[in-house]
GROMACS .gro file of C-alpha atoms in nm:
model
  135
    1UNK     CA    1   0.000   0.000   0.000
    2UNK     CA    2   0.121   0.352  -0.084
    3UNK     CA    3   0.014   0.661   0.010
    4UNK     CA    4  -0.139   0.934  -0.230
    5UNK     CA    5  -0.041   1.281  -0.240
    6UNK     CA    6  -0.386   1.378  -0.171
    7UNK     CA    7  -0.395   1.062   0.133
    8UNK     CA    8  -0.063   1.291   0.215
    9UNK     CA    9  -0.169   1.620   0.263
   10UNK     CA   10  -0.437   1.516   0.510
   11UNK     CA   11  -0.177   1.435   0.741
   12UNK     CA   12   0.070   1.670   0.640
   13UNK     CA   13   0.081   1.875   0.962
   14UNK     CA   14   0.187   1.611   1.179
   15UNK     CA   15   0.557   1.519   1.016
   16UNK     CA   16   0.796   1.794   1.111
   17UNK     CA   17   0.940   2.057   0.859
   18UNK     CA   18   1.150   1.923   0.597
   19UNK     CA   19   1.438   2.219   0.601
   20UNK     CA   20   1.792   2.195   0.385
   21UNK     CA   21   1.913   1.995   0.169
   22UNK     CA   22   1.688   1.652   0.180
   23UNK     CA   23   1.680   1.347  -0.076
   24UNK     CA   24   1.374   1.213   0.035
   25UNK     CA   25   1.075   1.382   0.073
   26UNK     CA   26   0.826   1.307   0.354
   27UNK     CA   27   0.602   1.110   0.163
   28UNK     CA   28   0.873   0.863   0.008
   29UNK     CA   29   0.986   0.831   0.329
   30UNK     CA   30   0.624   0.710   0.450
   31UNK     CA   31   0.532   0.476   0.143
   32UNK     CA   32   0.916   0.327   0.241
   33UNK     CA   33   0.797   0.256   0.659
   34UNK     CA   34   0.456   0.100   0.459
   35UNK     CA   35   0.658  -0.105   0.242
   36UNK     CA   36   0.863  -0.264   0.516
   37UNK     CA   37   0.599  -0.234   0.775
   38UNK     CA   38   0.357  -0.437   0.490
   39UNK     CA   39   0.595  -0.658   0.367
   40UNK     CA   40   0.831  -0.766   0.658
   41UNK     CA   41   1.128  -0.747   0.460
   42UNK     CA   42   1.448  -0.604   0.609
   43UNK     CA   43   1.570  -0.252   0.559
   44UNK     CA   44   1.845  -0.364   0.315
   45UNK     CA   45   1.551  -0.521   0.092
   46UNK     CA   46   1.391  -0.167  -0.010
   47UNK     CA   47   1.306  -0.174  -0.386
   48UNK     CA   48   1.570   0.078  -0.527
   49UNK     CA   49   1.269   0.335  -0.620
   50UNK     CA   50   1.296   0.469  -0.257
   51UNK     CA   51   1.603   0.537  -0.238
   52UNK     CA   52   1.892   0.491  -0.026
   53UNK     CA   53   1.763   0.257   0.270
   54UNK     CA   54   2.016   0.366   0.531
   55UNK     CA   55   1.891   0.734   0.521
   56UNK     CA   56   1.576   0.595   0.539
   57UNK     CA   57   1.592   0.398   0.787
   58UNK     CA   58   1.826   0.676   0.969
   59UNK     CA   59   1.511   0.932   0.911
   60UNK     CA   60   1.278   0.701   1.047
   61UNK     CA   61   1.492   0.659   1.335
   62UNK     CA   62   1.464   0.984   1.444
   63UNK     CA   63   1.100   1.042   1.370
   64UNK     CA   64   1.048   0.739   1.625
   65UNK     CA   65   1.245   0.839   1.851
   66UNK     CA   66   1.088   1.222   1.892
   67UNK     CA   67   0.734   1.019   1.859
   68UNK     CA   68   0.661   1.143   1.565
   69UNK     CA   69   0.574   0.843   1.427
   70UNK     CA   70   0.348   0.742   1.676
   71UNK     CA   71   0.170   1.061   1.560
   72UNK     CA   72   0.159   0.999   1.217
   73UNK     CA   73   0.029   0.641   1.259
   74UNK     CA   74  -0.282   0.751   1.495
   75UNK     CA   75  -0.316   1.022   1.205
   76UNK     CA   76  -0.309   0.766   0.955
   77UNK     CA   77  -0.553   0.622   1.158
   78UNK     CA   78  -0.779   0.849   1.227
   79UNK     CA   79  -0.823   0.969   0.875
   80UNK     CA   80  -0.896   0.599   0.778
   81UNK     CA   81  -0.621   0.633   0.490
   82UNK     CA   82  -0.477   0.290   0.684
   83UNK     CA   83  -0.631   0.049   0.940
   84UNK     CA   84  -0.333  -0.101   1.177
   85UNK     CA   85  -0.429  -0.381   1.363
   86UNK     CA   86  -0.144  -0.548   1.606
   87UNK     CA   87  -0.296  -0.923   1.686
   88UNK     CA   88   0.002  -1.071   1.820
   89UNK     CA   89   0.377  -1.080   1.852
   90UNK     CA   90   0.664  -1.238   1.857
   91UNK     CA   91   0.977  -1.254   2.107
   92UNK     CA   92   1.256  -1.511   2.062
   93UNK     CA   93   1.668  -1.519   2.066
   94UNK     CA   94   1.703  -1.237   1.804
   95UNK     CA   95   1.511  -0.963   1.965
   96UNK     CA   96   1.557  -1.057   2.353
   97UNK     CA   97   1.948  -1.100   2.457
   98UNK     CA   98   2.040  -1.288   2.753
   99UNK     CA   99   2.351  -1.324   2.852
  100UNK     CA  100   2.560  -1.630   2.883
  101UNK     CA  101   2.559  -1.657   3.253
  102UNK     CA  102   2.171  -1.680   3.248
  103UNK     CA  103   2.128  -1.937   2.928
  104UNK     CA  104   2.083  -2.278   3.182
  105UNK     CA  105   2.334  -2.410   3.104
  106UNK     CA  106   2.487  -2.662   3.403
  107UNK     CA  107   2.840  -2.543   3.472
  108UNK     CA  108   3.094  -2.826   3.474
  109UNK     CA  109   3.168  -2.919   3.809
  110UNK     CA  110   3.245  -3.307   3.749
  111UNK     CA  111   3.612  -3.419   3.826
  112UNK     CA  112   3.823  -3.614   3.549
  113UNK     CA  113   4.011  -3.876   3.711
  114UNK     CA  114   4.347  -3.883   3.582
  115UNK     CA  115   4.501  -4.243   3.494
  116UNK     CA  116   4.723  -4.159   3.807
  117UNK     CA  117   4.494  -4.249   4.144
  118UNK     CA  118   4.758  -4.066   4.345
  119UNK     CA  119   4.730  -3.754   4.159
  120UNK     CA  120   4.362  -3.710   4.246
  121UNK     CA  121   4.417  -3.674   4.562
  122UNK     CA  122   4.211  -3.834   4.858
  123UNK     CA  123   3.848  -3.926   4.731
  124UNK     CA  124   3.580  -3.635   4.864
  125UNK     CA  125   3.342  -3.934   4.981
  126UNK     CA  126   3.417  -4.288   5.100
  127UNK     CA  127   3.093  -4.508   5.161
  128UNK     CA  128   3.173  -4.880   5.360
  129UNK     CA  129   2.916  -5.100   5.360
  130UNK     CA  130   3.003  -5.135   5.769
  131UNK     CA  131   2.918  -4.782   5.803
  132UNK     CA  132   2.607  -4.945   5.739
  133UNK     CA  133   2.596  -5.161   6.040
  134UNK     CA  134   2.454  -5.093   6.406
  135UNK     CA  135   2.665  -5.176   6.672
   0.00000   0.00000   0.00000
């Protein structure tokens, strides 16, 4: 899904000021989140008619940051020009990090006997069957 120009200028007044020098304009830059958003693809895997995907993605960045996206989506919204529904999601090993300590993994606390008995030292437990035994 793409957005018009006239779809655009409905919602105009909720992206901030494009000022300078700027290869993308606003509404590029929205039909690029749609694309990605819509499609799931990665950032890398824009189609080359929106550009470069870093700046982009950089642009987008920022506008997320600031909240300006969240704007623009409840615009979106709100002028029915796109209906967003979130009905579930997904967490696994690429989004959530743990660190190694906290994986479960059993640490390695077995002894290796080495093929010389008096280089392991004294055994830590001795069981006797006479231990066993009531005197």
């Amino acid at each position: 899904m793409e957005i018009t120009e006239e779809q655009y200028e409905r919602i105009r007044d909720c992206l901030p000021v494009q000022r300078g020098n700027v290869r993308h304009q606003n509404l590029v830059l929205l039909n690029a989140i749609l694309y990605v958003a819509e499609h799931g693809c990665k950032w890398r895997g824009l189609p080359k008619r929106f550009g470069n995907w870093h700046s982009i993605y950089m642009r987008m960045n920022r506008w997320a940051k600031k909240g300006v996206l969240d704007l623009v989506f409840a615009k979106l919204q709100q002028e029915q020009i796109v209906r967003i529904k979130i009905a579930a999601f997904s967490l696994d090993s690429t989004s959530v990090k743990v660190h190694p300590d906290g994986t479960g993994a059993l640490k390695k606390t077995v002894r290796k006997r080495s093929g010389n008995p008096a280089a392991d030292g004294t055994p830590r437990f001795i069981w006797l069957p006479r231990m066993l035994e009531r005197q």
